[in-house]
């Protein structure tokens, strides 16, 4: 460890000098304390009968739980796709030279970012109280189609509206930042080559914007997995609500919450690996 | 107002009449008249802020003009004239005109997410719908011409400034332009890399390409240029043969500028 260093220069060779690195006693002490505390916590988790690990194992792959899990994944995927598509549209509108479009986009982002998602979900769920029927037709003319709002807005519809529309507002800002980060010279060069505006966006601007867009969108996906648990308030049986339904019957509250938490941990871990792979793919060369 | 461009016997490649351009209150081009004849090399010199780069960007309508007219090969750029009025063309139609005007930028502006080869074949494939194999073959010929055939798989970040600029020239040439615009092509380069880019440009000039070159390289202007324009504060102050203007400038402002840069 203690590497000898030979001093340079002419004349008599100097005797090898030994270098003693600086000691860090406090680092070692702090590490010891942290490891000690972690050990105590682990010991308590393993031995406290209140955790009921056998019950956790029993419900981990329970059919009801797995259905709830698939519902959570479905919600995450569809709400995120809604967020990306609508968010790209909002970002392009926001950057449009047309003041009406950019103001509309600004208003949307302002509203859906300001109202808590939980409130939005309950609002969509109770949309029927606002408009009892939804009809499609010519304004002030004949009605072509009419339906009872409560029949149309299922919990799934309300959940996707609440999560997806709010996500679009966040994604729009991320995508806008990505587009703005591409130097203006890139667009100029592409225009000078005779490329059409849509081609420039698709082939030149978007691929470069991706580098800026992907890390925060990865975070948004991970955050969305957990936001889906909010949907339990409108009685949609995703992962958390399924667990709640079971422990309401069996009173095994803690083990079922652990089952849900373990699944969230697993999903997020898999997604984090995916995010890492995507980031490497789009990294600037 | 101006004579019909098609009436002239030897149609100039670029014809500019009464061109004006302003950013807000500030007028950057105050009435420019200029002809660039086919097959010639026109050099534009002048202090920074004189409007020479803006003038270049007006030729392919990257900047829209506020007054005056500009023709490339007799075709009015950026506008359609109808009943004595000018109607601005949509970007889609301007893009079609830009195919025949190549441009090289001070900062190269290569696409960083594509290799040298991909940079060159992108526009021929996306704009002209040329088959991939044919586009690649032509791109390799062009890379060979600028001396970079062995570096076709490199990304811009893996190339020196001089190499990037040579790829950028090859990229512009891949569209088979009738006219090439150079916007201070060597200003962002380390001094030892300037020569390789100028050599490629000189070779291009010798092959008969019409070129408009905004530059600070007076030696290049003297050796390669067929005509020279000195601009200051948005107007053309002096014009003539490069040798004549550079050796014996007539205008006071030209003399001042040359005494500062030489």
Short mmCIF file of C-alpha atoms in Angstrom, two decimals:
data_model
loop_
_atom_site.label_atom_id
_atom_site.label_comp_id
_atom_site.label_asym_id
_atom_site.label_seq_id
_atom_site.Cartn_x
_atom_site.Cartn_y
_atom_site.Cartn_z
CA UNK A 1 0.00 0.00 0.00
CA UNK A 2 2.69 2.43 0.94
CA UNK A 3 4.26 2.97 -2.47
CA UNK A 4 7.85 4.16 -2.49
CA UNK A 5 8.33 7.27 -4.60
CA UNK A 6 11.69 7.93 -6.20
CA UNK A 7 12.57 11.61 -6.46
CA UNK A 8 13.72 12.68 -9.91
CA UNK A 9 16.55 15.03 -10.85
CA UNK A 10 20.21 14.66 -11.60
CA UNK A 11 23.13 14.02 -9.29
CA UNK A 12 22.99 11.46 -6.50
CA UNK A 13 19.82 9.37 -6.56
CA UNK A 14 17.82 10.28 -3.46
CA UNK A 15 16.84 7.38 -1.15
CA UNK A 16 13.28 6.07 -1.85
CA UNK A 17 10.76 8.08 0.16
CA UNK A 18 7.86 6.27 1.85
CA UNK A 19 4.44 7.99 1.71
CA UNK A 20 1.94 7.26 4.49
CA UNK A 21 -1.63 7.94 3.31
CA UNK A 22 -3.89 10.00 5.56
CA UNK A 23 -5.85 7.80 8.00
CA UNK A 24 -9.63 8.15 8.19
CA UNK A 25 -10.60 6.83 11.66
CA UNK A 26 -14.00 8.57 11.70
CA UNK A 27 -15.04 6.91 8.45
CA UNK A 28 -14.37 3.51 9.98
CA UNK A 29 -16.22 4.40 13.17
CA UNK A 30 -19.24 5.73 11.24
CA UNK A 31 -19.32 2.60 9.07
CA UNK A 32 -19.29 0.44 12.20
CA UNK A 33 -22.23 2.33 13.71
CA UNK A 34 -24.29 2.12 10.49
CA UNK A 35 -23.63 -1.60 10.05
CA UNK A 36 -24.59 -2.15 13.71
CA UNK A 37 -27.91 -0.32 13.33
CA UNK A 38 -28.70 -2.15 10.07
CA UNK A 39 -28.03 -5.46 11.80
CA UNK A 40 -30.40 -4.60 14.65
CA UNK A 41 -33.16 -3.62 12.19
CA UNK A 42 -32.71 -6.83 10.16
CA UNK A 43 -32.76 -8.92 13.33
CA UNK A 44 -35.96 -7.28 14.50
CA UNK A 45 -37.64 -7.68 11.07
CA UNK A 46 -36.73 -11.35 10.99
CA UNK A 47 -37.75 -12.20 14.53
CA UNK A 48 -40.78 -9.95 15.24
CA UNK A 49 -43.77 -12.28 14.79
CA UNK A 50 -45.92 -9.26 13.87
CA UNK A 51 -44.47 -9.31 10.35
CA UNK A 52 -46.04 -12.73 9.82
CA UNK A 53 -43.63 -13.81 7.09
CA UNK A 54 -45.46 -17.11 6.44
CA UNK A 55 -48.60 -15.08 5.58
CA UNK A 56 -46.51 -12.89 3.25
CA UNK A 57 -45.26 -16.00 1.46
CA UNK A 58 -48.80 -17.37 1.25
CA UNK A 59 -50.20 -14.23 -0.45
CA UNK A 60 -47.15 -13.23 -2.56
CA UNK A 61 -48.38 -15.26 -5.57
CA UNK A 62 -52.06 -15.33 -4.64
CA UNK A 63 -54.26 -15.19 -7.74
CA UNK A 64 -56.16 -12.09 -6.52
CA UNK A 65 -52.88 -10.26 -5.83
CA UNK A 66 -51.51 -11.19 -9.27
CA UNK A 67 -54.66 -9.85 -10.94
CA UNK A 68 -54.25 -6.62 -8.96
CA UNK A 69 -50.60 -6.50 -10.02
CA UNK A 70 -51.51 -6.84 -13.70
CA UNK A 71 -54.09 -4.06 -13.25
CA UNK A 72 -51.36 -1.83 -11.78
CA UNK A 73 -49.04 -2.56 -14.71
CA UNK A 74 -51.85 -1.91 -17.18
CA UNK A 75 -52.67 1.44 -15.55
CA UNK A 76 -49.00 2.46 -15.55
CA UNK A 77 -48.51 1.56 -19.20
CA UNK A 78 -51.68 3.16 -20.60
CA UNK A 79 -51.49 6.32 -18.43
CA UNK A 80 -47.83 6.77 -19.36
CA UNK A 81 -48.58 6.33 -23.08
CA UNK A 82 -51.37 8.90 -22.79
CA UNK A 83 -48.91 11.19 -21.03
CA UNK A 84 -46.25 10.78 -23.73
CA UNK A 85 -48.54 11.26 -26.73
CA UNK A 86 -50.53 14.13 -25.26
CA UNK A 87 -47.36 15.57 -23.68
CA UNK A 88 -45.53 15.68 -27.04
CA UNK A 89 -48.54 17.42 -28.58
CA UNK A 90 -48.64 19.94 -25.70
CA UNK A 91 -44.88 20.57 -25.95
CA UNK A 92 -45.11 21.27 -29.68
CA UNK A 93 -48.12 23.55 -29.05
CA UNK A 94 -46.23 25.32 -26.28
CA UNK A 95 -43.34 26.06 -28.68
CA UNK A 96 -45.64 27.06 -31.53
CA UNK A 97 -45.38 30.66 -32.80
CA UNK A 98 -49.20 30.76 -32.67
CA UNK A 99 -50.01 32.60 -29.39
CA UNK A 100 -53.41 30.92 -29.04
CA UNK A 101 -51.91 27.42 -29.17
CA UNK A 102 -49.06 28.19 -26.80
CA UNK A 103 -51.39 29.89 -24.30
CA UNK A 104 -53.81 26.95 -24.42
CA UNK A 105 -50.94 24.58 -23.73
CA UNK A 106 -49.71 26.78 -20.90
CA UNK A 107 -53.19 26.84 -19.33
CA UNK A 108 -53.49 23.06 -19.56
CA UNK A 109 -50.11 22.50 -17.92
CA UNK A 110 -50.87 25.08 -15.25
CA UNK A 111 -54.23 23.50 -14.37
CA UNK A 112 -53.27 19.82 -14.40
CA UNK A 113 -50.05 20.38 -12.51
CA UNK A 114 -51.74 22.51 -9.85
CA UNK A 115 -54.66 20.27 -8.85
CA UNK A 116 -53.52 17.17 -6.88
CA UNK A 117 -53.89 13.91 -8.79
CA UNK A 118 -55.90 12.46 -5.92
CA UNK A 119 -58.46 15.27 -6.28
CA UNK A 120 -58.54 14.79 -10.06
CA UNK A 121 -59.23 11.07 -9.66
CA UNK A 122 -62.16 11.64 -7.28
CA UNK A 123 -63.42 14.39 -9.58
CA UNK A 124 -63.46 12.13 -12.65
CA UNK A 125 -65.09 9.37 -10.63
CA UNK A 126 -67.93 11.77 -9.73
CA UNK A 127 -68.20 13.31 -13.18
CA UNK A 128 -71.76 12.01 -13.40
CA UNK A 129 -72.82 14.50 -10.74
CA UNK A 130 -71.76 17.32 -13.09
CA UNK A 131 -73.15 16.00 -16.36
CA UNK A 132 -75.79 13.31 -15.85
CA UNK A 133 -75.75 12.32 -19.51
CA UNK A 134 -73.13 12.67 -22.21
CA UNK A 135 -74.43 13.10 -25.72
CA UNK A 136 -72.84 13.44 -29.09
CA UNK A 137 -74.58 15.56 -31.69
CA UNK A 138 -74.68 18.78 -33.64
CA UNK A 139 -74.74 21.83 -31.32
CA UNK A 140 -78.31 23.14 -31.03
CA UNK A 141 -79.27 20.38 -33.47
CA UNK A 142 -80.25 16.72 -33.32
CA UNK A 143 -78.55 14.34 -30.86
CA UNK A 144 -76.82 11.39 -32.47
CA UNK A 145 -75.80 9.45 -29.38
CA UNK A 146 -76.55 9.77 -25.70
CA UNK A 147 -75.45 7.76 -22.67
CA UNK A 148 -75.68 7.83 -18.92
CA UNK A 149 -72.42 9.30 -17.60
CA UNK A 150 -72.15 6.82 -14.74
CA UNK A 151 -72.37 3.95 -17.20
CA UNK A 152 -69.72 5.52 -19.46
CA UNK A 153 -67.22 6.56 -16.82
CA UNK A 154 -66.16 3.28 -15.25
CA UNK A 155 -63.54 3.33 -12.46
CA UNK A 156 -60.97 2.33 -15.10
CA UNK A 157 -61.93 5.29 -17.30
CA UNK A 158 -61.79 7.70 -14.34
CA UNK A 159 -58.41 6.28 -13.26
CA UNK A 160 -56.88 6.63 -16.73
CA UNK A 161 -58.30 10.14 -17.17
CA UNK A 162 -56.99 11.24 -13.78
CA UNK A 163 -53.51 9.71 -14.13
CA UNK A 164 -52.99 10.21 -17.88
CA UNK A 165 -54.14 13.81 -18.19
CA UNK A 166 -52.05 14.91 -15.21
CA UNK A 167 -49.04 12.98 -16.52
CA UNK A 168 -49.33 14.75 -19.88
CA UNK A 169 -48.79 18.09 -18.13
CA UNK A 170 -45.52 16.89 -16.55
CA UNK A 171 -44.30 15.06 -19.65
CA UNK A 172 -45.00 18.13 -21.80
CA UNK A 173 -42.52 20.18 -19.76
CA UNK A 174 -39.88 17.45 -19.97
CA UNK A 175 -40.29 17.10 -23.74
CA UNK A 176 -40.26 20.87 -24.23
CA UNK A 177 -36.96 21.10 -22.32
CA UNK A 178 -35.58 18.33 -24.53
CA UNK A 179 -36.59 20.07 -27.75
CA UNK A 180 -35.20 23.42 -26.58
CA UNK A 181 -31.88 21.77 -25.66
CA UNK A 182 -31.12 20.95 -29.32
CA UNK A 183 -28.90 23.76 -30.69
CA UNK A 184 -30.53 26.05 -33.25
CA UNK A 185 -27.71 25.34 -35.71
CA UNK A 186 -29.02 21.78 -36.12
CA UNK A 187 -32.35 23.01 -37.49
CA UNK A 188 -30.59 25.57 -39.68
CA UNK A 189 -28.32 22.91 -41.18
CA UNK A 190 -31.26 20.59 -41.83
CA UNK A 191 -33.31 23.39 -43.42
CA UNK A 192 -30.34 24.37 -45.59
CA UNK A 193 -30.28 20.79 -46.90
CA UNK A 194 -33.88 21.19 -48.08
CA UNK A 195 -35.47 19.01 -45.39
CA UNK A 196 -39.16 19.50 -44.58
CA UNK A 197 -40.21 20.69 -41.09
CA UNK A 198 -41.75 17.33 -40.09
CA UNK A 199 -38.70 15.42 -41.28
CA UNK A 200 -36.42 17.76 -39.35
CA UNK A 201 -38.43 17.19 -36.16
CA UNK A 202 -38.51 13.42 -36.59
CA UNK A 203 -34.97 12.76 -37.83
CA UNK A 204 -32.85 15.57 -36.38
CA UNK A 205 -34.47 17.27 -33.36
CA UNK A 206 -36.30 14.42 -31.59
CA UNK A 207 -33.41 11.88 -31.54
CA UNK A 208 -31.15 14.52 -29.98
CA UNK A 209 -33.86 15.69 -27.58
CA UNK A 210 -34.26 12.06 -26.40
CA UNK A 211 -30.94 12.27 -24.58
CA UNK A 212 -32.41 15.00 -22.37
CA UNK A 213 -35.93 13.51 -22.26
CA UNK A 214 -35.24 9.89 -21.27
CA UNK A 215 -33.79 10.22 -17.73
CA UNK A 216 -36.68 12.35 -16.37
CA UNK A 217 -39.30 10.27 -18.23
CA UNK A 218 -37.77 7.19 -16.60
CA UNK A 219 -38.32 8.85 -13.25
CA UNK A 220 -41.89 9.70 -14.25
CA UNK A 221 -42.61 6.06 -15.13
CA UNK A 222 -41.30 4.94 -11.75
CA UNK A 223 -43.33 7.61 -10.04
CA UNK A 224 -46.40 6.53 -12.05
CA UNK A 225 -46.13 2.93 -10.80
CA UNK A 226 -46.59 4.25 -7.29
CA UNK A 227 -49.19 6.90 -8.22
CA UNK A 228 -51.46 4.10 -9.46
CA UNK A 229 -51.97 3.17 -5.79
CA UNK A 230 -53.97 6.44 -5.45
CA UNK A 231 -56.59 4.79 -7.62
CA UNK A 232 -57.57 2.63 -4.60
CA UNK A 233 -59.73 5.58 -3.43
CA UNK A 234 -62.09 5.07 -6.37
CA UNK A 235 -62.42 1.33 -5.65
CA UNK A 236 -60.44 0.11 -8.63
CA UNK A 237 -58.82 -3.17 -7.59
CA UNK A 238 -55.21 -2.57 -8.49
CA UNK A 239 -52.39 -3.95 -6.32
CA UNK A 240 -52.92 -1.88 -3.17
CA UNK A 241 -56.74 -2.00 -3.19
CA UNK A 242 -56.62 -5.78 -3.70
CA UNK A 243 -54.37 -6.09 -0.66
CA UNK A 244 -56.74 -3.83 1.27
CA UNK A 245 -59.73 -5.98 0.25
CA UNK A 246 -57.97 -9.07 1.55
CA UNK A 247 -56.86 -7.64 4.89
CA UNK A 248 -60.28 -6.10 5.47
CA UNK A 249 -61.48 -9.71 5.52
CA UNK A 250 -58.59 -11.44 7.33
CA UNK A 251 -57.18 -8.58 9.48
CA UNK A 252 -53.65 -9.52 8.29
CA UNK A 253 -52.91 -5.86 7.56
CA UNK A 254 -49.12 -5.76 7.91
CA UNK A 255 -48.26 -8.88 5.89
CA UNK A 256 -50.49 -7.81 3.01
CA UNK A 257 -48.99 -4.34 2.96
CA UNK A 258 -45.60 -6.05 2.80
CA UNK A 259 -46.78 -8.15 -0.15
CA UNK A 260 -47.83 -4.98 -2.00
CA UNK A 261 -44.56 -3.21 -1.10
CA UNK A 262 -42.46 -6.14 -2.29
CA UNK A 263 -44.21 -6.09 -5.66
CA UNK A 264 -43.71 -2.33 -6.00
CA UNK A 265 -40.02 -2.87 -5.18
CA UNK A 266 -39.73 -5.56 -7.84
CA UNK A 267 -41.48 -3.49 -10.56
CA UNK A 268 -39.40 -0.40 -9.85
CA UNK A 269 -36.16 -2.40 -9.81
CA UNK A 270 -36.91 -3.93 -13.21
CA UNK A 271 -37.85 -0.48 -14.60
CA UNK A 272 -34.64 1.08 -13.24
CA UNK A 273 -32.58 -1.47 -15.17
CA UNK A 274 -34.60 -0.68 -18.31
CA UNK A 275 -34.02 3.04 -17.81
CA UNK A 276 -30.28 2.48 -17.49
CA UNK A 277 -30.20 0.49 -20.75
CA UNK A 278 -32.17 3.17 -22.63
CA UNK A 279 -29.94 5.96 -21.31
CA UNK A 280 -26.87 4.14 -22.56
CA UNK A 281 -28.47 3.70 -25.98
CA UNK A 282 -29.18 7.42 -26.40
CA UNK A 283 -25.99 8.70 -24.79
CA UNK A 284 -24.10 11.26 -26.87
CA UNK A 285 -21.23 9.72 -28.74
CA UNK B 1 -38.85 48.51 -60.99
CA UNK B 2 -36.19 45.92 -61.83
CA UNK B 3 -35.55 44.45 -65.26
CA UNK B 4 -37.05 41.05 -65.97
CA UNK B 5 -34.39 38.57 -64.86
CA UNK B 6 -35.07 36.21 -67.75
CA UNK B 7 -34.29 38.96 -70.25
CA UNK B 8 -30.59 39.08 -69.44
CA UNK B 9 -28.36 37.12 -71.83
CA UNK B 10 -26.01 35.50 -69.29
CA UNK B 11 -28.24 34.87 -66.31
CA UNK B 12 -26.32 35.38 -63.04
CA UNK B 13 -26.52 32.47 -60.59
CA UNK B 14 -27.51 34.87 -57.80
CA UNK B 15 -29.11 38.24 -58.39
CA UNK B 16 -29.92 40.57 -55.52
CA UNK B 17 -31.72 43.92 -55.86
CA UNK B 18 -32.49 46.41 -53.08
CA UNK B 19 -32.34 43.81 -50.32
CA UNK B 20 -33.20 45.10 -46.84
CA UNK B 21 -33.35 43.26 -43.55
CA UNK B 22 -33.85 44.42 -39.99
CA UNK B 23 -34.03 42.84 -36.57
CA UNK B 24 -36.54 44.93 -34.64
CA UNK B 25 -35.40 48.55 -34.97
CA UNK B 26 -31.90 47.71 -36.07
CA UNK B 27 -31.34 47.61 -39.83
CA UNK B 28 -28.69 45.01 -40.65
CA UNK B 29 -28.88 45.12 -44.45
CA UNK B 30 -29.67 48.51 -45.98
CA UNK B 31 -30.20 47.98 -49.70
CA UNK B 32 -27.88 45.39 -51.21
CA UNK B 33 -27.41 44.96 -54.97
CA UNK B 34 -25.23 42.05 -56.00
CA UNK B 35 -24.73 39.63 -58.90
CA UNK B 36 -22.84 36.36 -58.69
CA UNK B 37 -22.18 34.90 -62.12
CA UNK B 38 -22.34 31.16 -62.68
CA UNK B 39 -19.09 29.31 -62.06
CA UNK B 40 -17.47 32.17 -60.17
CA UNK B 41 -16.26 32.52 -56.59
CA UNK B 42 -17.55 35.59 -54.77
CA UNK B 43 -15.82 36.47 -51.51
CA UNK B 44 -17.44 38.73 -48.93
CA UNK B 45 -15.24 40.37 -46.32
CA UNK B 46 -15.95 42.95 -43.64
CA UNK B 47 -15.90 43.55 -39.88
CA UNK B 48 -18.13 41.46 -37.63
CA UNK B 49 -21.65 42.83 -37.46
CA UNK B 50 -21.42 44.21 -40.99
CA UNK B 51 -24.29 41.95 -42.12
CA UNK B 52 -22.29 39.62 -44.35
CA UNK B 53 -23.49 36.39 -42.69
CA UNK B 54 -27.07 37.65 -42.69
CA UNK B 55 -26.77 38.37 -46.42
CA UNK B 56 -25.60 34.80 -46.98
CA UNK B 57 -28.57 33.41 -44.98
CA UNK B 58 -30.96 35.46 -47.12
CA UNK B 59 -29.74 33.73 -50.29
CA UNK B 60 -31.29 30.39 -49.22
CA UNK B 61 -34.05 32.10 -47.23
CA UNK B 62 -32.90 30.89 -43.81
CA UNK B 63 -33.56 34.54 -42.98
CA UNK B 64 -36.58 36.17 -44.58
CA UNK B 65 -36.01 39.50 -46.26
CA UNK B 66 -38.00 42.63 -45.46
CA UNK B 67 -37.67 44.39 -48.81
CA UNK B 68 -36.07 43.87 -52.19
CA UNK B 69 -35.82 40.77 -54.33
CA UNK B 70 -33.44 37.89 -54.64
CA UNK B 71 -33.19 35.33 -57.46
CA UNK B 72 -31.24 32.09 -57.67
CA UNK B 73 -30.96 30.83 -61.27
CA UNK B 74 -33.73 33.24 -62.21
CA UNK B 75 -36.11 31.83 -59.58
CA UNK B 76 -37.44 34.29 -57.02
CA UNK B 77 -36.43 33.07 -53.55
CA UNK B 78 -39.00 32.72 -50.77
CA UNK B 79 -41.80 34.58 -52.56
CA UNK B 80 -44.24 34.28 -55.41
CA UNK B 81 -44.99 37.37 -57.43
CA UNK B 82 -48.57 37.84 -58.48
CA UNK B 83 -50.29 41.04 -59.71
CA UNK B 84 -47.36 43.16 -58.59
CA UNK B 85 -47.38 41.79 -55.04
CA UNK B 86 -45.04 39.37 -53.30
CA UNK B 87 -46.61 36.45 -51.46
CA UNK B 88 -44.46 34.59 -48.96
CA UNK B 89 -44.10 30.91 -49.83
CA UNK B 90 -44.79 28.16 -47.27
CA UNK B 91 -41.72 26.46 -45.75
CA UNK B 92 -42.44 23.29 -47.75
CA UNK B 93 -41.95 25.10 -51.06
CA UNK B 94 -38.91 27.06 -49.89
CA UNK B 95 -37.37 23.71 -48.87
CA UNK B 96 -37.59 22.54 -52.48
CA UNK B 97 -35.58 25.58 -53.63
CA UNK B 98 -32.97 25.02 -50.90
CA UNK B 99 -32.02 21.65 -52.39
CA UNK B 100 -30.00 23.41 -55.07
CA UNK B 101 -28.17 25.69 -52.63
CA UNK B 102 -25.60 24.02 -50.35
CA UNK B 103 -24.49 25.73 -47.17
CA UNK B 104 -21.48 25.30 -44.88
CA UNK B 105 -21.53 26.84 -41.41
CA UNK B 106 -18.92 28.31 -39.10
CA UNK B 107 -19.83 25.80 -36.38
CA UNK B 108 -20.06 22.86 -38.88
CA UNK B 109 -23.51 21.85 -37.49
CA UNK B 110 -23.02 18.17 -38.25
CA UNK B 111 -25.73 15.95 -36.78
CA UNK B 112 -24.01 14.56 -33.65
CA UNK B 113 -26.17 11.43 -33.44
CA UNK B 114 -25.12 10.22 -36.89
CA UNK B 115 -21.81 8.97 -38.30
CA UNK B 116 -19.99 10.93 -41.01
CA UNK B 117 -21.57 8.69 -43.65
CA UNK B 118 -25.05 8.95 -42.13
CA UNK B 119 -24.72 12.74 -42.04
CA UNK B 120 -24.06 12.75 -45.77
CA UNK B 121 -26.78 10.30 -46.88
CA UNK B 122 -29.53 11.73 -44.62
CA UNK B 123 -30.78 14.50 -46.92
CA UNK B 124 -30.43 12.60 -50.24
CA UNK B 125 -32.52 9.77 -48.74
CA UNK B 126 -35.08 11.85 -46.84
CA UNK B 127 -35.47 14.66 -49.38
CA UNK B 128 -34.61 13.22 -52.79
CA UNK B 129 -35.71 9.63 -51.98
CA UNK B 130 -32.49 8.24 -53.42
CA UNK B 131 -32.05 4.48 -52.76
CA UNK B 132 -29.78 3.69 -49.81
CA UNK B 133 -27.13 1.78 -51.79
CA UNK B 134 -26.81 4.58 -54.34
CA UNK B 135 -26.66 7.27 -51.63
CA UNK B 136 -23.94 5.36 -49.78
CA UNK B 137 -21.89 4.93 -52.94
CA UNK B 138 -22.08 8.66 -53.71
CA UNK B 139 -21.30 9.55 -50.08
CA UNK B 140 -18.17 7.41 -50.12
CA UNK B 141 -17.04 9.12 -53.34
CA UNK B 142 -17.54 12.52 -51.68
CA UNK B 143 -15.73 11.43 -48.51
CA UNK B 144 -12.88 10.26 -50.71
CA UNK B 145 -12.87 13.65 -52.45
CA UNK B 146 -12.47 15.47 -49.11
CA UNK B 147 -9.87 12.90 -48.02
CA UNK B 148 -11.88 11.20 -45.27
CA UNK B 149 -12.99 7.88 -46.80
CA UNK B 150 -11.34 5.95 -43.96
CA UNK B 151 -13.31 7.89 -41.32
CA UNK B 152 -16.84 7.30 -42.65
CA UNK B 153 -17.91 5.40 -39.50
CA UNK B 154 -16.75 8.08 -37.07
CA UNK B 155 -19.16 10.28 -35.15
CA UNK B 156 -18.61 14.06 -35.36
CA UNK B 157 -17.30 14.17 -31.78
CA UNK B 158 -14.55 11.74 -32.84
CA UNK B 159 -13.34 14.05 -35.64
CA UNK B 160 -11.15 17.14 -35.50
CA UNK B 161 -12.67 20.51 -36.41
CA UNK B 162 -11.07 20.44 -39.85
CA UNK B 163 -12.38 16.94 -40.50
CA UNK B 164 -15.87 17.90 -39.33
CA UNK B 165 -15.91 20.85 -41.70
CA UNK B 166 -14.80 18.65 -44.60
CA UNK B 167 -17.62 16.20 -43.80
CA UNK B 168 -20.00 19.19 -43.69
CA UNK B 169 -18.84 20.21 -47.18
CA UNK B 170 -19.36 16.64 -48.43
CA UNK B 171 -22.82 16.63 -46.84
CA UNK B 172 -23.78 19.80 -48.73
CA UNK B 173 -22.34 18.45 -52.00
CA UNK B 174 -24.37 15.23 -51.68
CA UNK B 175 -27.49 17.18 -52.71
CA UNK B 176 -25.77 18.14 -56.00
CA UNK B 177 -26.21 21.86 -55.39
CA UNK B 178 -25.87 24.45 -58.15
CA UNK B 179 -24.47 26.97 -55.66
CA UNK B 180 -22.48 26.68 -52.43
CA UNK B 181 -22.62 29.17 -49.56
CA UNK B 182 -19.78 29.27 -47.04
CA UNK B 183 -20.35 31.14 -43.77
CA UNK B 184 -16.91 31.78 -42.26
CA UNK B 185 -15.99 28.11 -42.76
CA UNK B 186 -12.58 28.33 -41.09
CA UNK B 187 -13.27 30.84 -38.28
CA UNK B 188 -13.93 28.17 -35.64
CA UNK B 189 -10.85 26.11 -36.53
CA UNK B 190 -7.47 25.87 -34.88
CA UNK B 191 -4.92 27.63 -37.11
CA UNK B 192 -3.18 24.42 -38.18
CA UNK B 193 -6.49 22.96 -39.46
CA UNK B 194 -7.49 25.92 -41.65
CA UNK B 195 -5.35 24.79 -44.60
CA UNK B 196 -7.06 21.42 -45.14
CA UNK B 197 -10.52 23.04 -45.37
CA UNK B 198 -9.33 25.81 -47.71
CA UNK B 199 -7.68 23.17 -49.93
CA UNK B 200 -11.03 21.35 -50.31
CA UNK B 201 -12.73 24.67 -51.12
CA UNK B 202 -10.07 25.57 -53.67
CA UNK B 203 -10.50 22.17 -55.33
CA UNK B 204 -14.25 22.77 -55.44
CA UNK B 205 -13.77 26.21 -57.03
CA UNK B 206 -11.48 24.73 -59.65
CA UNK B 207 -14.18 22.20 -60.57
CA UNK B 208 -16.42 25.12 -61.60
CA UNK B 209 -18.79 25.32 -58.60
CA UNK B 210 -20.41 28.70 -58.03
CA UNK B 211 -19.46 29.79 -54.52
CA UNK B 212 -20.28 32.68 -52.20
CA UNK B 213 -17.74 32.76 -49.37
CA UNK B 214 -17.91 34.93 -46.26
CA UNK B 215 -14.38 34.78 -44.93
CA UNK B 216 -11.56 36.39 -43.01
CA UNK B 217 -8.98 34.49 -45.05
CA UNK B 218 -7.75 37.31 -47.29
CA UNK B 219 -5.11 35.10 -48.90
CA UNK B 220 -7.84 32.69 -49.97
CA UNK B 221 -9.93 35.57 -51.34
CA UNK B 222 -6.93 36.82 -53.30
CA UNK B 223 -5.94 33.41 -54.71
CA UNK B 224 -9.31 31.76 -55.33
CA UNK B 225 -11.85 34.59 -55.53
CA UNK B 226 -13.09 35.90 -58.85
CA UNK B 227 -14.81 38.86 -57.23
CA UNK B 228 -14.64 40.53 -53.84
CA UNK B 229 -17.10 42.61 -51.87
CA UNK B 230 -16.29 44.64 -48.78
CA UNK B 231 -19.27 45.20 -46.49
CA UNK B 232 -19.65 47.52 -43.51
CA UNK B 233 -22.73 48.49 -41.49
CA UNK B 234 -25.18 46.75 -43.81
CA UNK B 235 -24.00 48.21 -47.11
CA UNK B 236 -21.55 47.17 -49.80
CA UNK B 237 -18.77 49.74 -49.52
CA UNK B 238 -16.46 48.53 -52.25
CA UNK B 239 -16.39 45.78 -54.86
CA UNK B 240 -14.06 44.59 -57.59
CA UNK B 241 -11.35 42.09 -58.41
CA UNK B 242 -9.88 40.66 -55.18
CA UNK B 243 -6.32 41.59 -56.12
CA UNK B 244 -7.32 45.17 -56.87
CA UNK B 245 -9.46 45.74 -53.78
CA UNK B 246 -6.99 44.09 -51.40
CA UNK B 247 -3.88 45.80 -52.81
CA UNK B 248 -5.30 49.22 -53.59
CA UNK B 249 -8.58 49.85 -51.76
CA UNK B 250 -10.28 53.05 -52.91
CA UNK B 251 -12.69 53.63 -50.02
CA UNK B 252 -11.59 54.99 -46.67
CA UNK B 253 -13.52 52.30 -44.69
CA UNK B 254 -11.93 49.49 -46.73
CA UNK B 255 -8.49 50.95 -46.10
CA UNK B 256 -9.17 51.15 -42.36
CA UNK B 257 -10.41 47.56 -42.21
CA UNK B 258 -7.53 46.15 -44.21
CA UNK B 259 -4.94 48.06 -42.20
CA UNK B 260 -6.40 46.50 -39.03
CA UNK B 261 -6.51 42.89 -40.24
CA UNK B 262 -3.28 42.76 -42.26
#
